[in-house]
Coordinates of C-alpha atoms in Angstrom, one line a residue:
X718 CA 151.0 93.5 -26.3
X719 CA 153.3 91.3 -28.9
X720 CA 156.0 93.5 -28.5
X721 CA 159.0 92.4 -25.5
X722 CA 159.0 91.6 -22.9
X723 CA 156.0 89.8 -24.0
X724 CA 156.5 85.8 -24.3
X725 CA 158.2 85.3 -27.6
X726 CA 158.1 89.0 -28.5
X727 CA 161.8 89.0 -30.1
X728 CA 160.8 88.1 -34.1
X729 CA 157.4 90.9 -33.9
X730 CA 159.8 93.1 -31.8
X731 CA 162.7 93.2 -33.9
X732 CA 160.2 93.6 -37.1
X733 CA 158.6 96.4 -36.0
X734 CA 162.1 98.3 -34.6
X735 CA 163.4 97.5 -38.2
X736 CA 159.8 99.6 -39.7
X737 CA 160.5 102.3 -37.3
X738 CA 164.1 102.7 -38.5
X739 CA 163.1 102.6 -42.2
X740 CA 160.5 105.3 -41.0
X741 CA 163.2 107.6 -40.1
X742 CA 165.9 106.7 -42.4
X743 CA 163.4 108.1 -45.5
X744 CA 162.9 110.9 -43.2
X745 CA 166.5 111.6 -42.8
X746 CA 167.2 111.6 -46.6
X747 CA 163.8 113.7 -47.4
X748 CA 165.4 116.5 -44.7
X749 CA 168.7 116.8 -47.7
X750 CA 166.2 116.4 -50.1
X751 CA 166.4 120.4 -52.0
X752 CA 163.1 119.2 -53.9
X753 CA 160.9 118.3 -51.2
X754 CA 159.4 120.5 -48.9
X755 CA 160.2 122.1 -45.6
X756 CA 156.8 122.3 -44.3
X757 CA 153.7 120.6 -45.3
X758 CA 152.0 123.4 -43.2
X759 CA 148.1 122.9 -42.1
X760 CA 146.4 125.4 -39.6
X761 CA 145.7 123.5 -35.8
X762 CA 142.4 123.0 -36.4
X763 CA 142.8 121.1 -39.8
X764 CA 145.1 118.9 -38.4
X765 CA 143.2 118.1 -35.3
X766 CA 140.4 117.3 -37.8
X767 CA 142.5 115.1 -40.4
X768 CA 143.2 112.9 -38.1
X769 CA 141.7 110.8 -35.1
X770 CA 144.5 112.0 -32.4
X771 CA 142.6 110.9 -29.1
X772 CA 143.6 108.4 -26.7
X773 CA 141.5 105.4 -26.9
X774 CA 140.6 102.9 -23.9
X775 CA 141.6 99.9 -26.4
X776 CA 145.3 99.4 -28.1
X777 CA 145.8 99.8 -31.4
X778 CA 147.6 97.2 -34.0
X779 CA 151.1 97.9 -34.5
X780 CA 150.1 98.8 -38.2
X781 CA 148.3 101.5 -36.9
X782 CA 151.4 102.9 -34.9
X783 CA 153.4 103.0 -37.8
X784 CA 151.0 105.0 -39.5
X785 CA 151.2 107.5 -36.9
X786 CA 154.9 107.2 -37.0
X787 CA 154.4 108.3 -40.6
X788 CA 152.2 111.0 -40.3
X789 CA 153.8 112.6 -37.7
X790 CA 156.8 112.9 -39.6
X791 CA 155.1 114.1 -42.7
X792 CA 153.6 117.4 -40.8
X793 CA 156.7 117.8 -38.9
X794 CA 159.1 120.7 -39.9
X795 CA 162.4 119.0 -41.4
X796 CA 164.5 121.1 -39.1
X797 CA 167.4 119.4 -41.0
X798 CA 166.5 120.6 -44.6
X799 CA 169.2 123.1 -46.0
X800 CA 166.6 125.9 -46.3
X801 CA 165.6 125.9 -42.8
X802 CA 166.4 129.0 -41.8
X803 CA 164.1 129.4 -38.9
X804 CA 165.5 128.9 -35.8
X805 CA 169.1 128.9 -34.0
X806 CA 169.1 125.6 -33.7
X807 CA 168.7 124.1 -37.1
X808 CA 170.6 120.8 -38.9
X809 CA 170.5 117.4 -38.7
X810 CA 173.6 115.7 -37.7
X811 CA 174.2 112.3 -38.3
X812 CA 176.6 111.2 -35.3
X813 CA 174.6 113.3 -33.2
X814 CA 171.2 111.1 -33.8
X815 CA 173.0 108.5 -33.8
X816 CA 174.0 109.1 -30.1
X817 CA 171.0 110.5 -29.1
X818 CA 169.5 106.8 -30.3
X819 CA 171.3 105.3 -27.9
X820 CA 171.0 107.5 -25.1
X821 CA 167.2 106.9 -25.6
X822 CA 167.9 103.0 -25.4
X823 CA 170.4 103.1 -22.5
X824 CA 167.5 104.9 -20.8
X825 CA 168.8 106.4 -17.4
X826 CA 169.3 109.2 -15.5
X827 CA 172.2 111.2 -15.0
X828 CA 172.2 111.8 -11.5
X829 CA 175.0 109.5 -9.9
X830 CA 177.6 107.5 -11.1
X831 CA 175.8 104.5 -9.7
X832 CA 173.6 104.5 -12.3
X833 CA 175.1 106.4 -15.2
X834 CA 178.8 105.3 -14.8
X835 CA 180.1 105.9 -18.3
X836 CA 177.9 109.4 -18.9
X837 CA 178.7 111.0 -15.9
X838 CA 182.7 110.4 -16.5
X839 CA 181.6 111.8 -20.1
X840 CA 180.2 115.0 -18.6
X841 CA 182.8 115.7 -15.7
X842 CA 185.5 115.3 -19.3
X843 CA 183.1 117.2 -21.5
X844 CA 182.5 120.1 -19.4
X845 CA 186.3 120.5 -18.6
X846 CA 187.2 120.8 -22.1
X847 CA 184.7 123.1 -22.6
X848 CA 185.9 125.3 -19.3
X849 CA 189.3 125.3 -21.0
X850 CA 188.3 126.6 -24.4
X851 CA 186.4 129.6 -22.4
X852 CA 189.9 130.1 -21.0
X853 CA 189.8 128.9 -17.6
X854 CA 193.7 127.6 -16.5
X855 CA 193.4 123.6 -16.4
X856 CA 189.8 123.5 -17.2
X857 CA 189.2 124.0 -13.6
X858 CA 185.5 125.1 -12.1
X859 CA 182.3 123.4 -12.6
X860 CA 179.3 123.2 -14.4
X861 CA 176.6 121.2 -15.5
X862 CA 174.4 120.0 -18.9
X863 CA 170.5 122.0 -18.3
X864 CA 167.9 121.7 -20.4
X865 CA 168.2 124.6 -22.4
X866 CA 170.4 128.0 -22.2
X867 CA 167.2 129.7 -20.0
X868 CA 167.4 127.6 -17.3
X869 CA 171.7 127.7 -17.5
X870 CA 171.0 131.7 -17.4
X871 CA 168.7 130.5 -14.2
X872 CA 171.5 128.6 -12.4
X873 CA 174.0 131.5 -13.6
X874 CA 171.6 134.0 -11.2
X875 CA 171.0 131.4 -8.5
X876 CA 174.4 130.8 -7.9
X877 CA 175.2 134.5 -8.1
X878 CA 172.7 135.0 -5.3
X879 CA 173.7 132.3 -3.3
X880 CA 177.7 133.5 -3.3
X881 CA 176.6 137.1 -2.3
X882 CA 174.1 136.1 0.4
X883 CA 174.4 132.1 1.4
X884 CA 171.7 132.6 3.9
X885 CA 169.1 133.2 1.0
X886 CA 169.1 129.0 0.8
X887 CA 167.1 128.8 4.1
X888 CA 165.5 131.8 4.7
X889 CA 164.6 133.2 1.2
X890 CA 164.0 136.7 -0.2
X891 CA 163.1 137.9 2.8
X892 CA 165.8 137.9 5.1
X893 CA 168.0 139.8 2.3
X894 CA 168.2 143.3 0.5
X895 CA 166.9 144.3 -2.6
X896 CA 168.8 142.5 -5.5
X897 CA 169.2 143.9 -9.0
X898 CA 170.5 142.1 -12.0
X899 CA 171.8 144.3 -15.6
X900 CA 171.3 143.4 -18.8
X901 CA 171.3 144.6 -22.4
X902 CA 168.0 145.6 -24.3
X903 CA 169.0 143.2 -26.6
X904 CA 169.7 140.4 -24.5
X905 CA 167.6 137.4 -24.2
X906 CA 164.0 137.5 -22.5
X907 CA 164.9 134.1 -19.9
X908 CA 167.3 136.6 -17.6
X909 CA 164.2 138.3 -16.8
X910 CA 162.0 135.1 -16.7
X911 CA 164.3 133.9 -14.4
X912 CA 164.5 136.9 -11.7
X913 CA 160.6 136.1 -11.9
X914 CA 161.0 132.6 -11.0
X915 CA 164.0 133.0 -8.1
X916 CA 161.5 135.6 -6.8
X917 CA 164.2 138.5 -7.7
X918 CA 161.1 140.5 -9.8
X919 CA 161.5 141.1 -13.5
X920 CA 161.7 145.1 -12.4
X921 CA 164.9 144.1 -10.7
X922 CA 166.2 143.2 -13.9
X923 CA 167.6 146.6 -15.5
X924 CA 168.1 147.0 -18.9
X925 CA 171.4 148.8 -20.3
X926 CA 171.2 150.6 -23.4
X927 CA 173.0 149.0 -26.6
X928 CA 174.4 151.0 -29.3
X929 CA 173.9 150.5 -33.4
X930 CA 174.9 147.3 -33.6
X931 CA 173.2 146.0 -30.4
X932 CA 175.9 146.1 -28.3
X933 CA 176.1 147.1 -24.4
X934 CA 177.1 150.3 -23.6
X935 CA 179.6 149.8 -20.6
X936 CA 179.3 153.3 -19.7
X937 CA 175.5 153.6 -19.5
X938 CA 176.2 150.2 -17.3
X939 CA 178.2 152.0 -14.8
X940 CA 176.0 154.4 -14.5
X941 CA 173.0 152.4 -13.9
X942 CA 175.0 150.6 -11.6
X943 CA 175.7 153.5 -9.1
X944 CA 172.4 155.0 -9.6
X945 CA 171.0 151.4 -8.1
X946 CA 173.6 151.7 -5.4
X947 CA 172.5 155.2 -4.0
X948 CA 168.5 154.1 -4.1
X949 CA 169.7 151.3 -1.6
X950 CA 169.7 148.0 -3.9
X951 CA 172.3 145.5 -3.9
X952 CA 173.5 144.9 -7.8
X953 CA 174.6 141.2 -7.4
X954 CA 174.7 139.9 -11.2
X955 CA 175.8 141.4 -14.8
X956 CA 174.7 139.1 -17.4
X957 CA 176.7 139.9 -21.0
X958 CA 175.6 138.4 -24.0
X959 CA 178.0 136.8 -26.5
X960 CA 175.6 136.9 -30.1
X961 CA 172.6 138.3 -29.4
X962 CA 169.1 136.5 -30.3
X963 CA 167.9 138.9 -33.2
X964 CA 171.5 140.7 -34.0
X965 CA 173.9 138.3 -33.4
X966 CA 175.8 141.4 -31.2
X967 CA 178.6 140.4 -29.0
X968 CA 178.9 142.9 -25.6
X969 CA 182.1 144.4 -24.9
X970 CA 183.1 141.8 -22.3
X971 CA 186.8 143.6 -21.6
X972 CA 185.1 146.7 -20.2
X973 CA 182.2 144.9 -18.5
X974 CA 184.5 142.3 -16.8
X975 CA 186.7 145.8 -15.8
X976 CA 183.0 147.2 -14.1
X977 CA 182.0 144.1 -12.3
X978 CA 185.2 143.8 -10.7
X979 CA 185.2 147.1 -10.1
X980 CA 182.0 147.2 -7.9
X981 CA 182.3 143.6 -7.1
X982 CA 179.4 142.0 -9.5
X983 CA 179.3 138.5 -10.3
X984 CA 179.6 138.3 -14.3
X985 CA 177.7 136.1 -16.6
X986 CA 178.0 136.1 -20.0
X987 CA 175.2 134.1 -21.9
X988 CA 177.1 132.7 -24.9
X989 CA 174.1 130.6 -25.7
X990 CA 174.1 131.3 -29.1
X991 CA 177.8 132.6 -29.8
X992 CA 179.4 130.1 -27.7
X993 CA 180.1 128.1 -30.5
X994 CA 182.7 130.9 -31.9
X995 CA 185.4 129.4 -29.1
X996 CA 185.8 126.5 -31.4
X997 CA 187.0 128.9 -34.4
X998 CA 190.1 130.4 -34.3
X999 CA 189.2 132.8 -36.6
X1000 CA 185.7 134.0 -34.9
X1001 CA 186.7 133.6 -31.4
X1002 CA 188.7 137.4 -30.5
X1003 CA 184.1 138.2 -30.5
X1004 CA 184.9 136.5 -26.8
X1005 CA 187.2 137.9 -25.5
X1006 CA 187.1 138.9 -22.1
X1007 CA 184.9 136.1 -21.7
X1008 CA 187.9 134.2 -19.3
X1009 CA 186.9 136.5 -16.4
X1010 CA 183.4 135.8 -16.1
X1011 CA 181.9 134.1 -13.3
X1012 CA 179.7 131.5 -15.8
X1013 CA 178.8 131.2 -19.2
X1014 CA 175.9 129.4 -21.0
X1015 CA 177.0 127.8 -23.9
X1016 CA 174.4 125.7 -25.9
X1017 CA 176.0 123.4 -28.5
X1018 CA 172.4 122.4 -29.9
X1019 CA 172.7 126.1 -31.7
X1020 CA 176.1 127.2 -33.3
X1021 CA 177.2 123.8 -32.9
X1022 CA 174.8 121.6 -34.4
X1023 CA 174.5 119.0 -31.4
X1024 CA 170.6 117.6 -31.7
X1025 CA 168.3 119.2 -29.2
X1026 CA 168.9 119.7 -26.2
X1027 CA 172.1 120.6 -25.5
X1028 CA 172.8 123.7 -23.2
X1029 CA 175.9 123.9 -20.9
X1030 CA 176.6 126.1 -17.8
X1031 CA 180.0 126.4 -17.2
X1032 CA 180.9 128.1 -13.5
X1033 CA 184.5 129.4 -12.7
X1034 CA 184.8 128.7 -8.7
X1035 CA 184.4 124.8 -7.5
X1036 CA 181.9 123.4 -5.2
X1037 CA 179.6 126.5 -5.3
X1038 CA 177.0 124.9 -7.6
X1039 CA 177.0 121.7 -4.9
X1040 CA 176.7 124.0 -1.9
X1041 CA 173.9 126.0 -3.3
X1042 CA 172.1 123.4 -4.4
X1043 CA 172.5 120.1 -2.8
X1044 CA 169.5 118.7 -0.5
X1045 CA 171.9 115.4 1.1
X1046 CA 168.5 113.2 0.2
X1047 CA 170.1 110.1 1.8
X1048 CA 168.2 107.6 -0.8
X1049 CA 169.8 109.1 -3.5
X1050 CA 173.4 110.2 -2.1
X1051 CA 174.5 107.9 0.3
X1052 CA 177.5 108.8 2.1
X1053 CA 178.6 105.1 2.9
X1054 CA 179.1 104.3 -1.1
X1055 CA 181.6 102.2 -2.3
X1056 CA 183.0 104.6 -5.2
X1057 CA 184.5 108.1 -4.8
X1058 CA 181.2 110.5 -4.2
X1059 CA 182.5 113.2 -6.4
X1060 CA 181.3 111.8 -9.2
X1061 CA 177.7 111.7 -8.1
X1062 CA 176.7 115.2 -9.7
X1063 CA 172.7 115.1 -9.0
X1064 CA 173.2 116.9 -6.0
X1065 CA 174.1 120.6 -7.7
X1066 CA 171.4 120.1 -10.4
X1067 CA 167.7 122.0 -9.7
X1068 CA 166.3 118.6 -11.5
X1069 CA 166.3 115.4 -10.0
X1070 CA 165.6 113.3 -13.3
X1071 CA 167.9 114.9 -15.7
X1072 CA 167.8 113.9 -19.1
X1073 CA 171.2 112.4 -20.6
X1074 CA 172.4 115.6 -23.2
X1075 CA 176.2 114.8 -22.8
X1076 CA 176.0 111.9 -25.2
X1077 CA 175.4 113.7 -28.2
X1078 CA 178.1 116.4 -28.3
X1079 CA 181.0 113.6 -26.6
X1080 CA 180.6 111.6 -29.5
X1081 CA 180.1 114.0 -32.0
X1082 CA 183.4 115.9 -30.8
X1083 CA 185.1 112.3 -31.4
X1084 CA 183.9 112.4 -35.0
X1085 CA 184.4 115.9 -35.8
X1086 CA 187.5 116.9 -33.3
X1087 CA 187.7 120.3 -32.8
X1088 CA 189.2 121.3 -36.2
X1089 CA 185.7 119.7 -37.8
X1090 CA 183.7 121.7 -35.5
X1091 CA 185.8 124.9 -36.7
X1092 CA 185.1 124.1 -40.5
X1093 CA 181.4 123.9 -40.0
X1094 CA 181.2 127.3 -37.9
X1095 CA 183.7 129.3 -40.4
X1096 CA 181.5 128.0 -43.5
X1097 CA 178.1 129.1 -41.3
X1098 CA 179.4 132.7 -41.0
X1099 CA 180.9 132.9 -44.6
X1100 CA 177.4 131.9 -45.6
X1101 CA 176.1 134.9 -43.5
X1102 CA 178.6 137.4 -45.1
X1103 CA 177.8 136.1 -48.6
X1104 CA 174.3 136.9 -48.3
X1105 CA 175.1 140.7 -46.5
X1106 CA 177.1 141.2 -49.2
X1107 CA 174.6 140.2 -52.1
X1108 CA 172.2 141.7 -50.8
X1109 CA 173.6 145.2 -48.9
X1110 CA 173.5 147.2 -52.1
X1111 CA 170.8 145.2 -54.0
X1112 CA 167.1 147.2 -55.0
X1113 CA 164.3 146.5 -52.7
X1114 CA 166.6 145.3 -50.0
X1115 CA 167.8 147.9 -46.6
X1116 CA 169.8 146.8 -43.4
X1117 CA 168.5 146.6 -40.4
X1118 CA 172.1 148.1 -39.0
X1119 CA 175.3 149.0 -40.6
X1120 CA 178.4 147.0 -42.0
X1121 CA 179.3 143.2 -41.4
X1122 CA 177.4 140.9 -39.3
X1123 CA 179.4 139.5 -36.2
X1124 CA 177.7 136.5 -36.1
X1125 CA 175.5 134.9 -38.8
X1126 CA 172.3 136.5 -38.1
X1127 CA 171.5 139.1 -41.0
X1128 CA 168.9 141.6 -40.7
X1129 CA 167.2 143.3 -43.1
X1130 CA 163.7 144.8 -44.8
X1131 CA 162.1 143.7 -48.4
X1132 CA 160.9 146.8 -49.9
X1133 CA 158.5 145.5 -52.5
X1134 CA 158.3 147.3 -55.4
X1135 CA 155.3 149.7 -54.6
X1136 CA 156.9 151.1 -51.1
X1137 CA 160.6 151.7 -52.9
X1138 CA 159.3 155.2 -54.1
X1139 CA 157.4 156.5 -51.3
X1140 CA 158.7 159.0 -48.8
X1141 CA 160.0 157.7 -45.1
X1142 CA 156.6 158.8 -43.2
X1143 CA 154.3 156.3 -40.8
X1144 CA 153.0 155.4 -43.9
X1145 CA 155.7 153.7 -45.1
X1146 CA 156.3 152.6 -41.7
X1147 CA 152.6 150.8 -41.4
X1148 CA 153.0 149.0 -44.6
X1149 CA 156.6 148.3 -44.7
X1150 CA 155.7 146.3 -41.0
X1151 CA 153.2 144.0 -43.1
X1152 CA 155.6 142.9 -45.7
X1153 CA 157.4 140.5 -43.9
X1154 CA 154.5 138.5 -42.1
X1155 CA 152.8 138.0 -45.6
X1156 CA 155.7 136.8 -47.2
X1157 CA 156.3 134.4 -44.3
X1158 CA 153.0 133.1 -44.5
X1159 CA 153.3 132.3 -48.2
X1160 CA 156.5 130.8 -47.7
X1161 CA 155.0 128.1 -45.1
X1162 CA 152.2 127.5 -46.9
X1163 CA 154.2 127.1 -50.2
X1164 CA 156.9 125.1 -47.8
X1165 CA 159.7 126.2 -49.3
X1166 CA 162.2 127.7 -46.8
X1167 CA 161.4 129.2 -43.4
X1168 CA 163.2 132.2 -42.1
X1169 CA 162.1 134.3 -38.9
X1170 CA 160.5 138.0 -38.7
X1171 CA 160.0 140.0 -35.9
X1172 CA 160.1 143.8 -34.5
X1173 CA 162.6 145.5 -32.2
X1174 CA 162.2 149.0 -30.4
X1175 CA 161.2 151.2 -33.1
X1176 CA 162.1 149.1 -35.7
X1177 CA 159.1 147.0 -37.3
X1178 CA 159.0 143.8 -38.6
X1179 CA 162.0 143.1 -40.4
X1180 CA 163.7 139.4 -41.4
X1181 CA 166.4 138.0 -39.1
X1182 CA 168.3 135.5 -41.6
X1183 CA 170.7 133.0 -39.1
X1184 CA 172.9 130.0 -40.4
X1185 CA 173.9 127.1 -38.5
X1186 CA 173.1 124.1 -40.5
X1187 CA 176.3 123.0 -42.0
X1188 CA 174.3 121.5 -45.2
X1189 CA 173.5 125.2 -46.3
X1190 CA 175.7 126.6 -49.4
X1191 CA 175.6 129.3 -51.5
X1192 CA 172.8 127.7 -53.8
X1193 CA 170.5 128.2 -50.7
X1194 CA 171.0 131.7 -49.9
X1195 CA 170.3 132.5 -53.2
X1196 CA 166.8 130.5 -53.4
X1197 CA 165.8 132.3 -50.5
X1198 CA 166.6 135.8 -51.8
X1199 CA 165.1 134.6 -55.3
X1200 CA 162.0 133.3 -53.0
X1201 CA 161.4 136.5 -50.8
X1202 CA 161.3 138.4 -54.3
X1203 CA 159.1 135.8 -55.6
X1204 CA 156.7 135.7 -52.8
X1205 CA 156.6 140.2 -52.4
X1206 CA 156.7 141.2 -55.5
X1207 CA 153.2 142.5 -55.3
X1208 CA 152.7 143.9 -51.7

């Protein structure tokens, strides 16, 4: 209650602003900080018990807000810390939170210039530079900032749709033939989430088998293709992925863009996590092709670095996201404006209130330019190759797949000492499977570094190592192989 717009609320506003900021400040140099942890890791039930987290009919002092500004911060996971290895998205850039602080204080929505002049001219610049580096002449097409690369994939197959059967707008599934989408095995899980949601089916979605290295197969695609065609279905979308979730595989996108033009197929390629490579000029022959496709998803909050969330859909023909999408609602999108209407995006978006995400990568593109963006990538997939090759020919350590990583995900099993004798048999198999999920649950509770696990086809549960945090060197790659060691020595 003393805060504004109370009646002189500046002096206790300003005060309390100031606490919050030395709040996060500590925080931000605690994320660089090697010696402290990356997790102060409780179970749920501990933490629900710790601490009084109810909401109470009576307001607290501000005191007691900054306390649980404090403690919230002290459980979180430092997502910035340079040991993080967790997630895709991972880093903590400065320009980036500094942008996304004052996207939070300029606090509106980005659905017409009216009321987002300045980030909507952002967007329509941002997204054209983007369409250029996919390869696009001029930048030209369209495209739009989502809230993360599954519902981009979404738009990417609601658009596809739409362009093959326009009437599905108003008269839905029914009044149309049996669509079916292909995909990789390896590809991510939101293409079929999102066939479920557009009421498509997730059997619609057929998956094409990968090689080795995770890669599509274009001729089992082909095939799949034609075998849909004589049951009667209507293949309308081929989504290719550009650095797979758990590989880091980039499909063929030459010889897929050569079979969807072929049989008339809308392409997609969900770049989500490789999309980043365009920047390099080193990394990005991994994408080529990708000029032909229909869309892309490309999420700079990955590869890139940009704070969460920050997904892109980029679509190569004009005015097909507005016509499949737009509803005219005359409160929003009068026609009688004074300004030109083409800058009032809302209309092609599925959301109405749609966060502000351009912010973040504009101004950190203004700090970095491209050629900054390109030195943090490069060093993020040296990283990667320095750990393949420590580790590809070092004792108790076996790829997941053969030769160089293509992106900086590197997969690969601990073989603790006791199993490095033992015969390949289910044994082996049922024990190996265990290694990783103990050592992972050490690590957290130890809260040293954090690196993700998981299973795939006949595979079991084997680390998937992936670098994007710029503030990662050599140093840390070595902890973590030191820590894995450490942590299985006796399994």
């Amino acid at each position: 209650p003393d805060l504004l717009p109370a009646c002189n609320g500046e002096i206790t506003t300003m005060s309390f602003l100031q606490d919050v900021v030395d709040i996060l400040l500590q925080y931000v140099v605690k994320s660089f900080d090697r010696s402290t942890k990356v997790i102060d890791f409780h179970y749920p039930n501990e933490l629900l018990q710790e601490y009084n987290w109810e909401l109470a009919d009576q307001p607290q002092t501000l005191e007691e807000i900054l306390l649980n500004c404090r403690t919230t911060l002290k459980y979180a996971i430092k997502t910035g810390h340079p040991r993080y290895f967790n997630q895709l998205s991972t880093g903590l850039d400065m320009v980036g939170l500094a942008a996304d602080w004052l996207t939070s204080a300029a606090n509106t929505n980005m659905f017409t210039y009216e009321i987002a002049p300045v980030f909507v001219l952002l967007e329509y610049v941002t997204l054209r530079k983007m369409r250029e580096m996919v390869g696009w002449p001029g930048g030209c097409g369209d495209g739009i900032f989502s809230p993360g690369g599954a519902i981009s994939n979404m738009y990417a197959m609601l658009i596809a749709r739409f362009k093959m059967f326009p009437e599905v707008k108003e008269k839905g599934m029914a009044a149309i033939p049996r669509l079916v989408a292909f995909t990789s095995e390896h590809s991510h899980f939101s293409v079929k989430k999102g066939a479920a949601a557009l009421g498509i089916g997730t059997d619609s979605v057929i998956l094409i088998r990968c090689d080795e290295r995770g890669k599509m197969i274009p001729s089992d695609l082909e095939r799949r293709i034609l075998e849909a065609k004589q049951k009667g279905f209507v293949p309308f979308l081929v989504s290719a992925t550009a650095g797979t979730t758990v590989y880091g595989a980039f499909d063929p996108l030459i010889a897929i863009a050569d079979i969807c033009k072929k049989y008339k197929i809308w392409m997609h390629v969900d770049g989500a996590w490789g999309g980043g490579l365009l920047m390099s000029r080193k990394h990005k022959w991994k994408l080529n092709g990708v000029e032909r496709a229909n869309s892309v998803t490309w999420n700079p909050h990955k590869m890139m670095g940009v704070p969460l969330q920050c997904s892109a859909l980029l679509v190569r023909e004009e005015g097909l996201m507005q016509s499949c999408n737009q509803m005219h609602a005359s409160y929003l999108f009068q026609q009688d404006k004074h300004y030109d209407l083409s800058y009032d995006t809302g209309d092609k978006a599925l959301q109405c209130g749609r966060h502000v995400d351009v912010f973040k990568l504009w101004l950190m593109w203004r700090a970095k330019g491209t050629t900054g963006f390109e030195a943090q990538i490069d060093k993020c997939l040296e990283l990667a190759e320095y750990l393949y090759n420590k580790i590809k020919n070092r004792d108790g350590y076996e790829m997941v797949f053969d030769g160089k990583p293509q992106h900086t995900n590197v997969c690969f099993w601990y073989i603790p000492p006791s199993l490095r004798s033992m015969e390949d048999n289910e044994e082996r198999m049922s024990r190996l499977m265990k290694v990783a999920p103990v050592i992972k649950a050490r690590m957290m509770e130890y809260g040293t570094t954090m690196v993700s696990y998981q299973p795939l086809g006949d595979k079991v549960n084997f680390f998937r190592m992936v670098i994007s945090n710029p503030a990662a060197t050599h140093q840390d790659i070595d902890f973590l192989i030191d820590e894995i060691e450490r942590l299985g020595q006796d399994l």
